[in-house]
Amino acid sequence: MKNKLLRSGLLASVLLFRCLIAVAQTAHNPIIFADVPDMAMIRVGNMYYMSSTTMHMSPGLPIMKSKDLVNWQMVGYAYDTLASVDALNLTNGKSTYGRGSWASSLRFHNGTYYVTTFAQTTGKTYIYTTKNIEKGPWKVASFSPSYHDHSLFFDDDGRVYLIYGAGKLKLIELSADVSGVKPGTTEQVLIENASTPSGTGGGLPAEGSQLFKVKGKYYLFNITWPKGGMRTVVIHRADKITGPWEGRIGLQDRGVAQGGLIDTPDGKWYAYLFRDFGGVGRIPYLVPVAWEDGWPVLGVNGKVPETLDLPASKGLIPGLVASDEFTRKKGDPALPLVWQWNHNPDNNLWSVSDRKGFLRLKTGRTDTSFVMARNTLTQRTIGPESSGATALDVSNLKSGDFAGLCLLQKNYGLVGVKAESGSKSIVMVSAGSGKPVEVQRVPLSQKTVYLKAECDFKDRKDTAHFFYSLDGKTWTAIGEPLKMPYTLPHFMGYRFGLFNYATQKTGGFADFDYFRITDNLAPKK
């Protein structure tokens, strides 16, 4: 009996161990718990590439790569600066929060990579091209107008098109070199109302076009949001690009929508989509696709699965976000790809070489508002929880300067050091009400202070807490919890940021020793 019990126990242990291994090797939705919206995706050989939206950030139009559709890393940006105009430069009282460049289209054709976008800020459509998507360089062609949510498409007969619009979807032909609209061509209506399969009674009209050709048929993916309903995938198909088109609902579950199709080298198909998920932003999902009667059928019994038959995620650090000690070896880029500036930076006012091992943010003008200050350096927050911390040398702040660590969105939160009338204070500011309020200040009598922000996005809790330390070991909460709603004026998930701006006089500077990001929070005492 003892031997039987022992064997049964061993068998149960083996089965449990195998089960745990299987779970550990399985991917889970969302595949990226961070703000990576409006994805466009291609496969070239065994490598996948993805572009996304970062709007008013610089550099912009991020390019990522993956070998397994789950674990992604940054490889570059299509542009350093979209354009030099007041709204993108945060000059003359103008900004372009929530605008800049929007949804991109990514293609590989005849040995060239194409990534396209459009910008309400400039009124233009942009076509970026390169032979080497990972190293560049990128060339750009731009033209008017700004074709909304367009899909670039190379047809088998050599003709090139953009499909674009909202509700009423249109087709325009481009020149063979993809540098602009083909001379003499006129736009034509492709689908009068692409929202029809999900109902036409108001709501968000069908947009976010992505066009694919599979086995001779054309498949057009769009998102719509019926009034009183949820974000919905609508798919149309046709035998000719000019139609006629027939449509149906492709997926209606948990608001997971907008994206397109991708296949694997071994013949599996997935839809890449995203979901609005509160303060962390718009987060990517993968949904298995089966083909039935010439239609792509999304999901498992019409639902988005929790698990996928793909390798498990290894985490988003350091592929999409990463710590930075600001030490640079010869030949290193000044900033790793995980960093983006809030709007275009003034490159004369920051450095990682003025003081070895530090990021220096200098002031060159006075500002009255944090969101209008230049040279805030940002990274994504990540879910379900994350923290960002920095060490700051404030000995060179001038009176009126404010430097520190932020969580950037319309309803932002700041913890930093204010210099005023010969003294300095650690200050927490909350714009949780929509307007900035100084919640707490603590006198500071030393030159170095440690700052930390912790974010909890579990179950859309969307709450942040701020801390300071005088020794980097013992942390003290400051201010009040910050609720982090996703707001359309900024149209972006919350971002960690390092900032320094002047309110009285210029010439001061702040030295940041490091930025350290984790995907867990310190245990509560």
Coordinates of C-alpha atoms in Angstrom, one line a residue:
M1 CA 0.0 0.0 0.0
K2 CA 2.8 2.4 0.9
N3 CA 4.5 1.7 -2.5
K4 CA 1.2 2.4 -4.3
L5 CA 0.7 5.6 -2.5
L6 CA 4.3 6.6 -3.2
R7 CA 3.9 5.8 -6.9
S8 CA 0.6 7.8 -7.0
G9 CA 2.3 10.7 -5.3
L10 CA 5.2 10.7 -7.7
L11 CA 2.9 10.4 -10.6
A12 CA 0.8 13.4 -9.4
S13 CA 4.0 15.4 -8.8
V14 CA 5.2 14.6 -12.4
L15 CA 1.8 15.6 -13.9
L16 CA 1.8 18.8 -11.8
F17 CA 5.4 19.6 -12.9
R18 CA 4.5 19.0 -16.6
C19 CA 1.4 21.2 -16.2
L20 CA 3.5 24.0 -14.6
I21 CA 6.0 23.7 -17.4
A22 CA 3.3 23.9 -20.0
V23 CA 1.8 27.0 -18.4
A24 CA 5.3 28.6 -18.2
Q25 CA 5.8 28.0 -21.9
T26 CA 2.4 29.4 -22.9
A27 CA 1.7 33.0 -24.0
H28 CA -1.0 35.0 -22.3
N29 CA -3.2 37.8 -23.5
P30 CA -2.5 40.7 -23.6
I31 CA 0.8 39.9 -25.2
I32 CA 2.1 43.4 -24.4
F33 CA 0.7 45.0 -21.2
A34 CA 1.7 48.5 -22.3
D35 CA 0.7 51.3 -24.6
V36 CA 1.3 49.9 -28.2
P37 CA -1.7 51.0 -30.2
D38 CA -2.6 51.0 -33.9
M39 CA -0.2 48.2 -34.6
A40 CA 0.7 47.2 -38.2
M41 CA 2.6 44.0 -38.6
I42 CA 4.5 42.0 -41.3
R43 CA 6.5 38.8 -41.4
V44 CA 9.7 38.7 -43.5
G45 CA 11.0 35.1 -43.4
N46 CA 11.1 34.1 -39.8
M47 CA 11.1 37.6 -38.4
Y48 CA 8.1 39.7 -37.5
Y49 CA 8.2 43.5 -37.5
M50 CA 5.6 45.9 -36.0
S51 CA 5.0 49.6 -36.1
S52 CA 2.8 51.6 -33.7
T53 CA 1.6 55.0 -32.8
T54 CA 3.4 57.4 -30.4
M55 CA 1.9 60.6 -31.8
H56 CA 3.5 63.7 -30.2
M57 CA 6.6 61.9 -29.1
S58 CA 10.1 62.3 -30.6
P59 CA 11.6 60.3 -32.2
G60 CA 8.4 58.7 -33.6
L61 CA 6.9 55.9 -35.5
P62 CA 8.6 53.1 -33.5
I63 CA 9.7 49.8 -35.2
M64 CA 9.8 46.6 -33.2
K65 CA 10.8 43.1 -34.0
S66 CA 10.0 39.6 -32.7
K67 CA 10.8 36.0 -33.5
D68 CA 7.7 34.6 -31.9
L69 CA 4.9 37.3 -32.0
V70 CA 5.1 37.6 -28.2
N71 CA 8.5 38.9 -27.2
W72 CA 9.2 42.2 -28.9
Q73 CA 12.2 44.6 -28.8
M74 CA 12.7 48.1 -30.2
V75 CA 14.9 48.3 -33.3
G76 CA 14.4 51.9 -34.3
Y77 CA 12.1 54.8 -35.4
A78 CA 11.1 55.9 -38.9
Y79 CA 11.8 59.5 -38.0
D80 CA 13.7 61.6 -35.4
T81 CA 11.5 64.7 -36.0
L82 CA 8.2 64.6 -37.9
A83 CA 8.4 68.4 -38.6
S84 CA 9.7 71.5 -36.9
V85 CA 6.6 73.6 -36.2
D86 CA 5.5 75.3 -33.1
A87 CA 2.9 72.7 -32.1
L88 CA 5.6 69.9 -32.2
N89 CA 8.3 72.1 -30.7
L90 CA 6.2 73.3 -27.7
T91 CA 6.9 76.9 -28.7
N92 CA 4.8 80.0 -28.9
G93 CA 2.2 78.4 -26.5
K94 CA 1.3 75.6 -28.9
S95 CA 1.3 71.9 -28.5
T96 CA 0.1 68.8 -30.3
Y97 CA -0.9 66.4 -27.5
G98 CA -3.0 63.6 -28.9
R99 CA -2.0 64.4 -32.5
G100 CA 1.4 64.3 -34.2
S101 CA 1.5 61.1 -36.3
W102 CA -1.3 58.5 -36.1
A103 CA -1.9 55.0 -37.2
S104 CA 0.8 53.6 -39.5
S105 CA 0.9 51.0 -42.3
L106 CA 3.9 48.7 -42.6
R107 CA 4.8 46.8 -45.8
F108 CA 7.7 44.9 -47.4
H109 CA 7.8 45.0 -51.2
N110 CA 10.5 44.1 -53.7
G111 CA 13.3 44.4 -51.1
T112 CA 12.1 47.7 -49.6
Y113 CA 10.4 48.3 -46.3
Y114 CA 7.6 50.9 -46.3
V115 CA 6.0 52.5 -43.2
T116 CA 3.5 55.2 -43.7
T117 CA 1.6 57.6 -41.4
F118 CA -0.4 60.7 -41.5
A119 CA -0.6 63.8 -39.3
Q120 CA -3.4 66.2 -38.6
T121 CA -0.7 68.5 -37.1
T122 CA 0.9 69.1 -40.5
G123 CA -1.9 68.1 -42.8
K124 CA 0.3 65.6 -44.6
T125 CA 0.7 61.9 -45.4
Y126 CA 4.2 60.5 -44.9
I127 CA 5.9 57.5 -46.7
Y128 CA 9.1 56.3 -45.1
T129 CA 11.3 53.8 -46.9
T130 CA 14.5 51.8 -46.2
K131 CA 16.3 48.7 -47.3
N132 CA 17.3 47.8 -43.7
I133 CA 14.4 48.0 -41.3
E134 CA 16.6 47.5 -38.3
K135 CA 19.4 49.9 -39.1
G136 CA 18.0 52.3 -41.6
P137 CA 18.5 54.9 -42.9
W138 CA 14.9 56.0 -43.7
K139 CA 14.0 58.2 -46.6
V140 CA 10.8 60.2 -46.5
A141 CA 8.3 61.5 -49.0
S142 CA 5.4 63.6 -47.9
F143 CA 2.4 65.1 -49.6
S144 CA -1.0 66.6 -48.9
P145 CA -3.6 65.8 -47.8
S146 CA -3.5 63.8 -44.6
Y147 CA -5.1 60.5 -45.5
H148 CA -6.9 59.3 -42.4
D149 CA -6.1 55.8 -41.1
H150 CA -4.9 54.7 -44.4
S151 CA -3.6 51.2 -45.5
L152 CA -0.8 51.1 -48.0
F153 CA -1.3 48.2 -50.5
F154 CA 0.8 46.8 -53.3
D155 CA -1.3 44.8 -55.7
D156 CA -0.1 41.9 -57.8
D157 CA -0.3 43.9 -61.0
G158 CA 2.2 46.5 -59.7
R159 CA -0.3 49.2 -58.8
V160 CA -0.1 50.9 -55.4
Y161 CA -3.0 52.2 -53.4
L162 CA -4.1 53.8 -50.2
I163 CA -7.4 52.8 -48.6
Y164 CA -8.5 55.4 -46.1
G165 CA -11.4 57.2 -44.4
A166 CA -14.0 56.8 -41.6
G167 CA -17.4 55.2 -42.3
K168 CA -17.1 56.0 -46.1
L169 CA -13.9 54.3 -47.1
K170 CA -12.1 55.5 -50.2
L171 CA -9.4 54.3 -52.6
I172 CA -6.6 56.4 -54.1
E173 CA -3.8 55.2 -56.4
L174 CA -0.2 56.2 -55.8
S175 CA 2.6 56.7 -58.2
A176 CA 4.8 53.7 -58.9
D177 CA 7.6 55.1 -56.8
V178 CA 5.2 55.6 -53.9
S179 CA 6.1 59.2 -53.6
G180 CA 2.7 60.7 -53.9
V181 CA -0.7 60.5 -55.5
K182 CA -0.6 59.2 -59.1
P183 CA -1.0 62.2 -61.5
G184 CA -4.5 62.2 -63.1
T185 CA -6.0 59.8 -60.7
T186 CA -9.1 60.5 -58.6
E187 CA -10.3 59.0 -55.4
Q188 CA -13.2 56.6 -55.5
V189 CA -15.6 55.4 -52.8
L190 CA -14.7 51.8 -51.9
I191 CA -17.5 51.1 -49.3
E192 CA -20.2 53.7 -48.7
N193 CA -20.7 52.8 -45.0
A194 CA -18.2 50.2 -43.7
S195 CA -20.0 50.2 -40.3
T196 CA -23.1 48.6 -41.7
P197 CA -22.3 45.0 -40.5
S198 CA -22.3 46.2 -36.9
G199 CA -25.3 48.5 -37.3
T200 CA -25.4 52.1 -38.4
G201 CA -27.1 53.8 -35.5
G202 CA -24.4 56.2 -34.5
G203 CA -21.2 55.4 -32.6
L204 CA -17.7 55.4 -34.0
P205 CA -17.7 55.0 -37.8
A206 CA -15.5 52.2 -39.3
E207 CA -11.9 53.3 -39.5
G208 CA -8.4 51.9 -39.0
S209 CA -8.3 50.2 -42.4
Q210 CA -5.8 47.4 -43.0
L211 CA -6.0 45.5 -46.3
F212 CA -4.7 42.0 -47.0
K213 CA -4.7 39.7 -50.0
V214 CA -5.0 36.0 -49.3
K215 CA -5.4 33.3 -52.0
G216 CA -6.5 35.9 -54.5
K217 CA -9.2 37.5 -52.3
Y218 CA -9.0 41.0 -50.7
Y219 CA -9.7 41.3 -47.0
L220 CA -10.2 44.7 -45.4
F221 CA -10.1 45.0 -41.6
N222 CA -11.7 47.9 -39.8
I223 CA -12.8 48.9 -36.3
T224 CA -16.2 50.3 -35.5
W225 CA -18.0 51.1 -32.2
P226 CA -21.8 50.8 -32.4
K227 CA -23.7 53.1 -30.2
G228 CA -24.3 51.4 -26.9
G229 CA -22.0 48.5 -27.9
M230 CA -18.3 47.8 -27.8
R231 CA -15.3 48.2 -30.1
T232 CA -15.9 45.7 -32.9
V233 CA -13.8 44.2 -35.7
V234 CA -15.6 44.4 -39.1
I235 CA -14.2 42.5 -42.1
H236 CA -15.1 43.1 -45.7
R237 CA -13.9 40.9 -48.6
A238 CA -13.9 41.2 -52.4
D239 CA -12.6 39.5 -55.5
K240 CA -11.5 42.8 -56.9
I241 CA -10.0 45.8 -55.0
T242 CA -12.7 48.0 -56.4
G243 CA -15.4 45.7 -55.1
P244 CA -18.1 44.8 -54.8
W245 CA -17.4 44.3 -51.1
E246 CA -19.4 42.1 -48.6
G247 CA -18.9 42.6 -44.9
R248 CA -19.5 40.9 -41.6
I249 CA -18.6 41.2 -37.9
G250 CA -15.2 39.6 -37.3
L251 CA -15.0 39.8 -33.5
Q252 CA -17.0 41.4 -30.8
D253 CA -15.5 40.5 -27.4
R254 CA -14.1 42.6 -24.6
G255 CA -13.5 45.6 -26.9
V256 CA -10.5 43.9 -28.5
A257 CA -10.4 45.4 -32.0
Q258 CA -8.4 47.3 -34.7
G259 CA -5.6 45.6 -36.4
G260 CA -5.1 42.9 -39.1
L261 CA -3.8 39.5 -40.1
I262 CA -0.4 37.8 -39.7
D263 CA 0.6 34.3 -40.5
T264 CA 3.4 32.1 -39.1
P265 CA 6.0 30.2 -41.1
D266 CA 4.2 26.9 -40.3
G267 CA 0.9 28.1 -41.6
K268 CA -0.9 29.4 -38.5
W269 CA -2.9 32.6 -38.6
Y270 CA -3.5 35.2 -36.0
A271 CA -5.2 38.6 -35.8
Y272 CA -3.2 41.3 -34.0
L273 CA -5.6 43.7 -32.2
F274 CA -5.6 46.0 -29.2
R275 CA -7.8 46.9 -26.3
D276 CA -8.4 50.2 -24.4
F277 CA -7.3 49.5 -20.9
G278 CA -7.4 52.6 -18.9
G279 CA -4.4 54.5 -17.6
V280 CA -1.7 52.1 -19.0
G281 CA -3.0 52.8 -22.5
R282 CA -4.1 50.6 -25.4
I283 CA -2.6 47.1 -25.1
P284 CA -2.0 44.5 -27.8
Y285 CA -3.8 41.1 -28.0
L286 CA -3.4 38.1 -30.4
V287 CA -6.4 36.1 -31.5
P288 CA -6.2 32.8 -33.4
V289 CA -7.7 32.8 -36.8
A290 CA -9.3 29.8 -38.7
W291 CA -10.4 30.0 -42.3
E292 CA -14.0 28.9 -43.1
D293 CA -15.7 29.3 -46.5
G294 CA -13.1 31.9 -47.5
W295 CA -13.6 34.0 -44.4
P296 CA -11.1 34.6 -41.5
V297 CA -12.9 33.5 -38.3
L298 CA -11.4 35.2 -35.3
G299 CA -11.2 33.8 -31.7
V300 CA -12.1 30.6 -30.0
N301 CA -15.9 30.3 -30.3
G302 CA -16.0 34.0 -31.0
K303 CA -14.0 34.9 -27.8
V304 CA -10.5 36.2 -27.2
P305 CA -8.6 33.4 -25.5
E306 CA -6.6 34.0 -22.3
T307 CA -3.8 31.7 -23.5
L308 CA -2.1 31.1 -26.8
D309 CA -0.1 28.3 -28.4
L310 CA 2.9 30.5 -28.5
P311 CA 6.0 30.9 -26.4
A312 CA 5.6 32.7 -23.0
S313 CA 6.5 36.3 -22.6
K314 CA 9.9 37.0 -21.0
G315 CA 8.6 40.4 -19.8
L316 CA 8.8 43.8 -21.4
I317 CA 12.1 44.7 -19.7
P318 CA 14.5 45.5 -21.5
G319 CA 12.8 45.0 -24.9
L320 CA 10.2 47.9 -24.7
V321 CA 11.2 49.6 -21.5
A322 CA 14.5 49.6 -19.7
S323 CA 16.6 51.0 -16.8
D324 CA 19.3 53.4 -17.8
E325 CA 22.4 54.3 -15.7
F326 CA 23.3 57.0 -18.2
T327 CA 26.8 55.5 -18.7
R328 CA 27.9 55.5 -22.3
K329 CA 30.7 53.7 -23.9
K330 CA 32.3 55.1 -27.1
G331 CA 30.0 54.5 -30.0
D332 CA 26.9 54.1 -27.9
P333 CA 23.9 56.1 -28.9
A334 CA 23.3 59.1 -26.6
L335 CA 19.9 57.6 -25.6
P336 CA 18.7 54.0 -25.9
L337 CA 15.6 53.4 -28.1
V338 CA 13.3 52.9 -25.1
W339 CA 13.4 56.7 -24.5
Q340 CA 11.2 59.3 -26.3
W341 CA 11.0 63.0 -25.7
N342 CA 7.6 64.7 -25.0
H343 CA 7.4 66.6 -28.3
N344 CA 10.5 67.7 -30.2
P345 CA 13.5 68.3 -27.8
D346 CA 15.9 71.3 -27.8
N347 CA 19.0 69.3 -28.3
N348 CA 21.2 72.1 -27.0
L349 CA 19.7 71.7 -23.5
W350 CA 20.4 68.1 -22.6
S351 CA 23.5 65.9 -22.4
V352 CA 24.7 62.5 -21.3
S353 CA 28.4 63.6 -21.7
D354 CA 28.6 66.9 -19.7
R355 CA 28.9 64.8 -16.6
K356 CA 29.9 61.2 -17.0
G357 CA 27.1 58.8 -15.9
F358 CA 24.4 61.4 -15.7
L359 CA 21.6 62.8 -17.8
R360 CA 21.8 66.6 -17.6
L361 CA 18.6 68.6 -18.3
K362 CA 19.3 72.4 -18.7
T363 CA 16.9 75.3 -18.8
G364 CA 16.9 77.6 -21.7
R365 CA 13.6 79.5 -21.2
T366 CA 10.9 80.0 -18.6
D367 CA 7.6 78.2 -18.6
T368 CA 4.4 78.5 -16.6
S369 CA 3.2 74.9 -17.1
F370 CA 4.8 71.4 -16.8
V371 CA 2.9 70.2 -19.9
M372 CA 4.3 73.1 -22.0
A373 CA 7.9 72.6 -20.8
R374 CA 10.4 71.1 -23.3
N375 CA 12.8 68.2 -22.9
T376 CA 10.8 65.9 -20.7
L377 CA 12.3 62.5 -21.4
T378 CA 9.8 59.6 -21.2
Q379 CA 9.2 55.8 -21.2
R380 CA 6.1 53.8 -21.2
T381 CA 4.6 52.6 -17.9
I382 CA 3.8 48.8 -18.0
G383 CA 1.2 46.6 -16.4
P384 CA -0.1 45.1 -14.4
E385 CA 2.2 47.1 -12.2
S386 CA 5.5 49.0 -12.5
S387 CA 7.7 51.5 -10.7
G388 CA 10.2 54.1 -11.9
A389 CA 12.9 55.6 -9.7
T390 CA 15.7 58.1 -10.1
A391 CA 18.4 59.8 -8.1
L392 CA 18.6 63.6 -8.7
D393 CA 21.4 66.0 -8.0
V394 CA 19.7 69.4 -7.5
S395 CA 22.8 71.5 -6.5
N396 CA 22.7 73.5 -9.7
L397 CA 19.0 74.4 -9.8
K398 CA 18.3 78.2 -9.9
S399 CA 15.4 79.9 -8.1
G400 CA 12.2 78.9 -9.8
D401 CA 13.4 75.7 -11.2
F402 CA 11.4 72.5 -10.8
A403 CA 13.0 69.1 -11.6
G404 CA 12.0 65.5 -10.9
L405 CA 10.1 62.5 -11.9
C406 CA 6.6 62.5 -13.5
L407 CA 3.8 60.4 -14.6
L408 CA 2.8 62.2 -17.8
Q409 CA -0.8 62.4 -19.1
K410 CA -3.4 65.2 -18.9
N411 CA -4.1 64.4 -15.2
Y412 CA -0.4 64.1 -14.4
G413 CA 1.5 63.6 -11.2
L414 CA 5.0 65.0 -10.2
V415 CA 7.4 64.4 -7.4
G416 CA 10.5 66.7 -7.6
V417 CA 12.5 69.5 -6.1
K418 CA 11.5 73.1 -6.3
A419 CA 14.2 75.8 -5.8
E420 CA 12.8 79.0 -4.3
S421 CA 14.4 82.0 -2.5
G422 CA 17.6 80.3 -1.6
S423 CA 15.9 77.1 -0.3
K424 CA 14.8 73.8 -1.8
S425 CA 11.8 71.6 -1.1
I426 CA 10.6 68.1 -2.2
V427 CA 7.2 68.7 -3.7
M428 CA 4.4 66.5 -4.9
V429 CA 2.0 68.0 -7.5
S430 CA -1.2 66.3 -8.6
A431 CA -3.3 67.3 -11.7
G432 CA -5.7 64.6 -10.8
S433 CA -8.5 67.1 -10.8
G434 CA -7.5 68.4 -14.2
K435 CA -5.6 71.3 -12.8
P436 CA -2.2 71.1 -11.0
V437 CA -2.3 71.3 -7.2
E438 CA 0.7 71.3 -4.9
V439 CA -0.3 68.6 -2.4
Q440 CA 2.7 68.4 -0.1
R441 CA 6.2 69.8 0.3
V442 CA 9.1 68.7 2.5
P443 CA 12.2 70.9 3.2
L444 CA 15.4 69.6 1.5
S445 CA 18.8 70.4 2.9
Q446 CA 21.0 68.1 0.8
K447 CA 22.0 68.1 -2.8
T448 CA 20.9 64.5 -3.8
V449 CA 17.4 63.2 -3.5
Y450 CA 15.8 59.9 -4.6
L451 CA 12.4 59.8 -6.2
K452 CA 10.0 57.0 -7.1
A453 CA 6.6 56.5 -8.7
E454 CA 4.6 53.3 -8.4
C455 CA 1.8 52.4 -10.8
D456 CA -1.0 49.8 -10.2
F457 CA -3.0 48.9 -13.3
K458 CA -4.4 45.6 -12.0
D459 CA -8.1 45.3 -12.8
R460 CA -8.0 48.9 -14.0
K461 CA -7.2 50.2 -10.6
D462 CA -5.1 52.9 -12.4
T463 CA -3.6 54.4 -9.2
A464 CA -0.1 55.7 -8.6
H465 CA 1.8 56.6 -5.4
F466 CA 4.9 58.8 -5.1
F467 CA 7.8 58.5 -2.8
Y468 CA 11.1 60.2 -1.9
S469 CA 14.2 59.0 0.0
L470 CA 17.2 60.8 1.4
D471 CA 19.5 57.8 1.3
G472 CA 18.1 55.6 -1.5
K473 CA 17.0 52.9 1.0
T474 CA 14.2 54.2 3.2
W475 CA 11.3 55.5 1.2
T476 CA 8.6 57.9 2.4
A477 CA 5.3 58.4 0.7
I478 CA 4.5 62.0 -0.3
G479 CA 1.4 63.7 -1.5
E480 CA -1.7 61.7 -2.3
P481 CA -2.5 58.8 -4.6
L482 CA -3.0 59.8 -8.2
K483 CA -5.9 58.4 -10.2
M484 CA -4.7 57.8 -13.8
P485 CA -7.6 58.0 -16.2
Y486 CA -7.0 57.7 -20.0
T487 CA -7.9 61.0 -21.5
L488 CA -8.4 61.8 -25.2
P489 CA -6.6 65.2 -25.1
H490 CA -3.3 63.2 -24.7
F491 CA -4.6 60.0 -26.3
M492 CA -1.7 58.0 -24.7
G493 CA -1.1 55.8 -21.7
Y494 CA 0.7 57.2 -18.7
R495 CA 4.5 57.6 -19.1
F496 CA 7.3 57.9 -16.7
G497 CA 9.3 61.0 -17.3
L498 CA 12.3 63.0 -16.1
F499 CA 11.9 66.7 -16.3
N500 CA 13.4 70.1 -15.4
Y501 CA 12.0 73.5 -16.2
A502 CA 12.5 77.1 -15.2
T503 CA 9.8 79.5 -14.1
Q504 CA 12.0 82.6 -13.2
K505 CA 15.4 82.5 -14.8
T506 CA 17.4 80.3 -17.2
G507 CA 20.8 78.6 -16.9
G508 CA 20.1 76.1 -14.1
F509 CA 20.4 72.4 -14.6
A510 CA 19.5 69.1 -13.0
D511 CA 21.6 65.9 -13.1
F512 CA 19.9 62.5 -13.1
D513 CA 22.1 59.7 -12.0
Y514 CA 19.9 56.9 -13.3
F515 CA 16.4 55.8 -14.1
R516 CA 15.4 52.3 -12.9
I517 CA 12.2 50.6 -13.9
T518 CA 10.7 47.4 -12.4
D519 CA 7.7 45.3 -13.2
N520 CA 6.7 44.9 -9.6
L521 CA 6.1 47.0 -6.6
A522 CA 7.8 47.1 -3.2
P523 CA 5.9 45.1 -0.6
K524 CA 3.7 47.3 1.6
K525 CA 4.8 47.4 5.2

